[in-house]
Coordinates of N, CA and C in Angstrom, one line a residue:
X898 N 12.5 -17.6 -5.0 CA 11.2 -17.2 -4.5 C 10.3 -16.9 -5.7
X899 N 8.7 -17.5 -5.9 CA 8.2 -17.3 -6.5 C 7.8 -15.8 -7.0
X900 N 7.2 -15.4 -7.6 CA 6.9 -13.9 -7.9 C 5.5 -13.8 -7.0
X901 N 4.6 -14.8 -7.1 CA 3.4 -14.3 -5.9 C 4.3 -14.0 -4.2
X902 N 5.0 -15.0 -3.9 CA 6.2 -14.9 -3.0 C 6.8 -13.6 -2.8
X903 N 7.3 -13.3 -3.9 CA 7.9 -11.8 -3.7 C 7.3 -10.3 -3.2
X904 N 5.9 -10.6 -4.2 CA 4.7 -9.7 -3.9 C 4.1 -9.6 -2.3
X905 N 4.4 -10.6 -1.6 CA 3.7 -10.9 -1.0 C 4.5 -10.5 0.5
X906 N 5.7 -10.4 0.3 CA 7.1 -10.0 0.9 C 7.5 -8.5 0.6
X907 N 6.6 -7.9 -0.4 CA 6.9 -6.7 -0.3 C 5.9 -5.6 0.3
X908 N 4.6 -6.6 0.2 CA 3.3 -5.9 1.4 C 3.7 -6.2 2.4
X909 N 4.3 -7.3 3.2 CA 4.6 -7.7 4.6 C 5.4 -6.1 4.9
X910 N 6.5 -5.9 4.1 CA 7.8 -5.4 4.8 C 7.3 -3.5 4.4
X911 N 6.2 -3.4 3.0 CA 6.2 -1.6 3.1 C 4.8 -1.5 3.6
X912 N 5.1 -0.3 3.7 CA 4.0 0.3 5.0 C 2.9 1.5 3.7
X913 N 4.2 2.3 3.5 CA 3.8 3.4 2.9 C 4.0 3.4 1.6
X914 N 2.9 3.8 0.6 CA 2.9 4.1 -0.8 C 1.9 5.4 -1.5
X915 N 1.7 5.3 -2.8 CA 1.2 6.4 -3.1 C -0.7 5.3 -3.6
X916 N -1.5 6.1 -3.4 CA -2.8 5.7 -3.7 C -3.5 6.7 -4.7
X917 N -3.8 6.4 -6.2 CA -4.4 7.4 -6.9 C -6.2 7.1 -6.8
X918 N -6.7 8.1 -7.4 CA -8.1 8.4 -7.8 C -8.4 9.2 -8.7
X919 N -9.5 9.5 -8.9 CA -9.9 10.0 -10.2 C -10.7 11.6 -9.4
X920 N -10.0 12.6 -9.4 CA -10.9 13.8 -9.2 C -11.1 14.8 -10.2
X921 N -12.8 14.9 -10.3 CA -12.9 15.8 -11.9 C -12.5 14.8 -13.0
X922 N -12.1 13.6 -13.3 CA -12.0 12.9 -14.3 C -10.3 13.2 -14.8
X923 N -9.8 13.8 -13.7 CA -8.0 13.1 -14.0 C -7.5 12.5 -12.3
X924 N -6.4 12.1 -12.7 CA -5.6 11.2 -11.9 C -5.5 11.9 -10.4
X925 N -5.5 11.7 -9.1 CA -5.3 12.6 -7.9 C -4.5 11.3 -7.2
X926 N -3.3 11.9 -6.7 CA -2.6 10.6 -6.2 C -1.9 11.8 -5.0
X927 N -2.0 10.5 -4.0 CA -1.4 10.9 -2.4 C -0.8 9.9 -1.4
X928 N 0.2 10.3 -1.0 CA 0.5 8.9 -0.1 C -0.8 8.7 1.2
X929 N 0.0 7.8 1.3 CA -1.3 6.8 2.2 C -0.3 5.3 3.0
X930 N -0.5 4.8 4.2 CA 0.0 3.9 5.2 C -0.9 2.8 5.0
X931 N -0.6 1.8 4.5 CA -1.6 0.4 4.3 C -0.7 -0.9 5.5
X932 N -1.9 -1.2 5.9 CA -2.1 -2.8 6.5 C -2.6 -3.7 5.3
X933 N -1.5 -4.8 5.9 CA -2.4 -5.7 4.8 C -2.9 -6.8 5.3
X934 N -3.3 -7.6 4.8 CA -4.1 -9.2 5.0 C -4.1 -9.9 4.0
X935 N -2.8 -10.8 3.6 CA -2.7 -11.3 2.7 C -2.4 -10.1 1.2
X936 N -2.9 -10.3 0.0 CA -3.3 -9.4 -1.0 C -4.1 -8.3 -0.5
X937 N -5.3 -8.2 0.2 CA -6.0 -6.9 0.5 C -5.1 -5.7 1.5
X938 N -5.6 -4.7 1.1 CA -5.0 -3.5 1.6 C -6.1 -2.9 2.3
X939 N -5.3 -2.5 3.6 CA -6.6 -1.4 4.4 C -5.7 0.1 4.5
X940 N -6.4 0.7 4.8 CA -6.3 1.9 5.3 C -7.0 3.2 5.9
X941 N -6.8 4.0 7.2 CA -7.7 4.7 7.5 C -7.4 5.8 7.0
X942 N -8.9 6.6 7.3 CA -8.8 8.0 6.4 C -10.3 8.5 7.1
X943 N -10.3 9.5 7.1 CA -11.4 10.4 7.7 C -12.9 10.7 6.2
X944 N -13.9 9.8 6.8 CA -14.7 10.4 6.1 C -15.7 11.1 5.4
X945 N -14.3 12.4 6.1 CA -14.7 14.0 5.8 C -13.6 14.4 4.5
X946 N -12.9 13.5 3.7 CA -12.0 13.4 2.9 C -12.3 13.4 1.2
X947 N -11.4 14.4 0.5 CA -11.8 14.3 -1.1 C -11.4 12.4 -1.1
X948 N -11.1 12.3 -1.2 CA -10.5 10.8 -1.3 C -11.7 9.8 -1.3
X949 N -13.1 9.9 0.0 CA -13.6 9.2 0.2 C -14.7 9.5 -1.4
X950 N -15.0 10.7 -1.0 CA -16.1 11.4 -1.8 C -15.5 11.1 -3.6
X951 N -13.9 10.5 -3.9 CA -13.7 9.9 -5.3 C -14.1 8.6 -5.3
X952 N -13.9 7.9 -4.3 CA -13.8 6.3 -4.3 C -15.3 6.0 -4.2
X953 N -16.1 6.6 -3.6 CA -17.2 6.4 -3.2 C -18.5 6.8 -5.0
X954 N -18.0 7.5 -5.7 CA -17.9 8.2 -7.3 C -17.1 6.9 -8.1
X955 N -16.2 6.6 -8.1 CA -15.5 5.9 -8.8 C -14.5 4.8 -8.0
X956 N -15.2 3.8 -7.4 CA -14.1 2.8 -6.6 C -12.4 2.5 -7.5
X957 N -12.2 2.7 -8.7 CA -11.2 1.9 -9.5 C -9.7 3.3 -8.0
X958 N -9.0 2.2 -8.0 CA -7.7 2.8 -7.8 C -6.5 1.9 -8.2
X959 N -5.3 2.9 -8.7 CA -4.3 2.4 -8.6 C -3.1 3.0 -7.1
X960 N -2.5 1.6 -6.6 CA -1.8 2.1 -6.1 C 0.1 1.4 -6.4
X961 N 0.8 2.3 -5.7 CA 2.6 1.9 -6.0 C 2.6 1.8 -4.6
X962 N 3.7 0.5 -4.4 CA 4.1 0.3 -3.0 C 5.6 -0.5 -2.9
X963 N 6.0 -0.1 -1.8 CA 7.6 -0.9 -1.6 C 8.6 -0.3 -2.0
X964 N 8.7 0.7 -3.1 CA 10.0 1.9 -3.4 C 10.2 2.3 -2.2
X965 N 11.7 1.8 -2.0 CA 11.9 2.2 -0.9 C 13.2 3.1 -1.1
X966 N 13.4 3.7 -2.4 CA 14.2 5.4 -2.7 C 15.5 4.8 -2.8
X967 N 15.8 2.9 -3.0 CA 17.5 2.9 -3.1 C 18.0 3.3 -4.8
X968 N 17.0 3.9 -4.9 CA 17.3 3.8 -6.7 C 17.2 2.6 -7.7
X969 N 17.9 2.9 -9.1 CA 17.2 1.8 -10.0 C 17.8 0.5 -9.2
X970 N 16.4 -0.9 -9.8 CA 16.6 -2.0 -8.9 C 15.7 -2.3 -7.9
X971 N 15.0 -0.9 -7.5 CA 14.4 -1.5 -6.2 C 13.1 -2.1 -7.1
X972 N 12.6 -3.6 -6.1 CA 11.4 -4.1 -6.4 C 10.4 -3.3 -5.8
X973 N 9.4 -3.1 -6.6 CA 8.1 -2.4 -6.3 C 6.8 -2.9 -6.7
X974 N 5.6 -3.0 -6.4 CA 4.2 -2.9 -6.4 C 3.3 -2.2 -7.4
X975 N 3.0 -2.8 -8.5 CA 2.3 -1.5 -9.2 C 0.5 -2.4 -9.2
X976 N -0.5 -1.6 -8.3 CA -1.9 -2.9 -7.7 C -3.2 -1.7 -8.5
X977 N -3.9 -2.2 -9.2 CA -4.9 -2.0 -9.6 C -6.4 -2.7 -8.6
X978 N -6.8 -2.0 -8.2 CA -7.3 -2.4 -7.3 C -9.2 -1.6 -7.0
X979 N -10.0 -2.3 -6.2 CA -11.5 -1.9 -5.8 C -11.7 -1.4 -4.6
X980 N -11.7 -0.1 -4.3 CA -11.7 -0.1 -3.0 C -13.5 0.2 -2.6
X981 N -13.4 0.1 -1.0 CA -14.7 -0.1 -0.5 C -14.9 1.3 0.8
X982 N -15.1 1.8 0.9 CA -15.1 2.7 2.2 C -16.3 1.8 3.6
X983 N -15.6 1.6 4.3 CA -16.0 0.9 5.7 C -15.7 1.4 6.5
X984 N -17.2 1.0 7.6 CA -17.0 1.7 9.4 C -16.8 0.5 9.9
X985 N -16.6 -0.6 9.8 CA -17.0 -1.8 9.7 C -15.6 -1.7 11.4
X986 N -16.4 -2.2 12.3 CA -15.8 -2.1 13.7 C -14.4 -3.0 13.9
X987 N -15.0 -4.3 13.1 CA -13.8 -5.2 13.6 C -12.6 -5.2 12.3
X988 N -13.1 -4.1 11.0 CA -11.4 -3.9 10.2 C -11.1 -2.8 11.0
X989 N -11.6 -2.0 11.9 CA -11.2 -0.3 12.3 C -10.5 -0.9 13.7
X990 N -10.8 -1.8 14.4 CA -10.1 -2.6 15.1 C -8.9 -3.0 14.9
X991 N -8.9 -4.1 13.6 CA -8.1 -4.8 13.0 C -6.6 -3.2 12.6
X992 N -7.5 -2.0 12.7 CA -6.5 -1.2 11.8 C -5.5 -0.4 12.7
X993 N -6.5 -0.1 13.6 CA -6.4 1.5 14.9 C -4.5 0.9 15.4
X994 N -4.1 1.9 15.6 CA -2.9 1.8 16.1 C -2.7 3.5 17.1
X995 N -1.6 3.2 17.5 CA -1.4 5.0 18.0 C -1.2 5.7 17.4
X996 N -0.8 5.6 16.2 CA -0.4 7.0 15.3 C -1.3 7.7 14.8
X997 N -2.5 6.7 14.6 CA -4.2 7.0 14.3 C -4.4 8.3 14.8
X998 N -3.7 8.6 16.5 CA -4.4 9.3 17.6 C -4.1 10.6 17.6
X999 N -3.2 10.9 16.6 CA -3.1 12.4 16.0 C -3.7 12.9 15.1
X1000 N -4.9 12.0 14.7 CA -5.6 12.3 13.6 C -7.1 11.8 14.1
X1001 N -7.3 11.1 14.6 CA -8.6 10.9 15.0 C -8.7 10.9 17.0
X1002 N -10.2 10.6 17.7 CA -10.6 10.9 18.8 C -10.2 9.6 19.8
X1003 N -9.7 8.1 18.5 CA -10.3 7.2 19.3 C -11.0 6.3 17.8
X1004 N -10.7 4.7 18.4 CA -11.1 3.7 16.8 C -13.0 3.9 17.0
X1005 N -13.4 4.6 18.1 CA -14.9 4.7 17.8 C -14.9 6.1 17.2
X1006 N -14.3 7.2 17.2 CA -14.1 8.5 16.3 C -15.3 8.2 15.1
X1007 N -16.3 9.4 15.0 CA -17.5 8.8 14.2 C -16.7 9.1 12.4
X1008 N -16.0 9.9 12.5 CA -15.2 10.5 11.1 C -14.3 9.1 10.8
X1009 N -13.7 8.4 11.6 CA -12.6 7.1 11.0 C -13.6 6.1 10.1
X1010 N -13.4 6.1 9.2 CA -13.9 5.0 8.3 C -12.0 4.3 7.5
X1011 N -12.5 2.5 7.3 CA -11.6 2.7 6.7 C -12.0 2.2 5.0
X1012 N -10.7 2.3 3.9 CA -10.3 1.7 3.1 C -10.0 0.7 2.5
X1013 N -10.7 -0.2 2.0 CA -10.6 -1.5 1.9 C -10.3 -1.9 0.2
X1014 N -9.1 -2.1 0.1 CA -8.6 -2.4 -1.5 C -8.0 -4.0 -2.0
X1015 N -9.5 -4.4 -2.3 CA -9.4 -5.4 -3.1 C -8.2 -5.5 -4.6
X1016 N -7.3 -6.2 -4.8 CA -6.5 -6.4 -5.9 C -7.4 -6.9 -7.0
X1017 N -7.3 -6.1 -8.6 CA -8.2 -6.8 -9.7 C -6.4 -7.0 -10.6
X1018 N -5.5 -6.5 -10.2 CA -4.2 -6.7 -10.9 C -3.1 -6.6 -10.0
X1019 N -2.2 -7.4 -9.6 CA -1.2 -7.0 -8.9 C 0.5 -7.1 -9.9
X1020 N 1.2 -6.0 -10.3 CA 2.5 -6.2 -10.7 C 3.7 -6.2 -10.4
X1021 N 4.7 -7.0 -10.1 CA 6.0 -6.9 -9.5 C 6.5 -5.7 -10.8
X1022 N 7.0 -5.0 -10.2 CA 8.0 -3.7 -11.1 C 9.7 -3.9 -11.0
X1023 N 10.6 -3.9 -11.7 CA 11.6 -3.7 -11.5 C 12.9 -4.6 -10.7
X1024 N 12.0 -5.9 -10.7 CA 12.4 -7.0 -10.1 C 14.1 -7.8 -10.5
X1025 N 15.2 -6.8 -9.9 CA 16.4 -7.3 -10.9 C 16.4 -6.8 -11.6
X1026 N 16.0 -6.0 -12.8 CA 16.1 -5.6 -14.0 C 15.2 -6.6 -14.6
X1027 N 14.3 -7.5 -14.4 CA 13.3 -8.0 -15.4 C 12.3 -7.2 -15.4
X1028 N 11.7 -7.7 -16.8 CA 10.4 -7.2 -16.9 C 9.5 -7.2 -16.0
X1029 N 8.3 -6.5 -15.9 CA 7.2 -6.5 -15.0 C 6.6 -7.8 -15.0
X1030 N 6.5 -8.5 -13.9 CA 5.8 -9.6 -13.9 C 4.6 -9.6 -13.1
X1031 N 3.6 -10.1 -14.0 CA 2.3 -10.1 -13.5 C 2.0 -11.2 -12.1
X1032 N 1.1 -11.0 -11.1 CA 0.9 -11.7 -10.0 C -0.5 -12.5 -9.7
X1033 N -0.5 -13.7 -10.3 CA -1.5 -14.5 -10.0 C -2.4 -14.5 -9.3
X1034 N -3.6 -14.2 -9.3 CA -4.5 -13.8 -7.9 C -5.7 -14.7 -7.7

């Protein structure tokens, strides 16, 4: 399997990772649930959120994805990435699921905006014990 292949296999299959930003001018990092679409990443989030109020200040994020805690060996995600904050009906569509429904009213909820993270770097981490290999975009 190629390395874009692999990358690409490890957004299909993880859900959950950690998403940083910049608050006050150091690092703020918190997990977060992404859908994906190919390379892009979505995610909902309310808002009324420090998260929006960084990204919306400073779009750059990094995020980790696909550790899935078997210890050394596991392949993982290291994505440098642009995010966008969107009401945008048909990715809130594209996103809404039930679990949403513990946290918001409903995918029309005026607070649900989502997350939209464009890749500017994608890296396979830990792939076998090889070095980090970079992902062609």
């Amino acid at each position: 399997m190629d390395i874009k292949a692999a990358a690409q296999n490890i957004l299909d299959e993880s859900k959950v990772g950690t998403m940083a930003t910049v608050q006050g001018g150091k690092p703020f990092t918190r997990y977060m649930t992404f859908f994906n679409d190919g390379f892009t990443l979505y995610t909902a989030t309310s808002k009324q959120t420090d998260k929006v109020d960084e990204l919306e200040a400073n779009p750059h994020t990094h995020i980790l994805i696909g550790y899935e805690g078997e210890g050394f060996g596991d392949d993982y995600l290291e994505i440098m990435g642009t995010a966008e904050v969107t009401d945008d009906e048909g990715l809130i569509d594209k996103v809404w699921n039930e679990e949403l429904e513990s946290y918001f009213d409903g995918p029309d909820d005026p607070n649900l905006v989502i997350l939209k993270v464009q890749p500017d770097a994608i890296r396979v981490m830990n792939k076998k014990g090889q070095p980090p290999q970079d992902v062609t975009l």
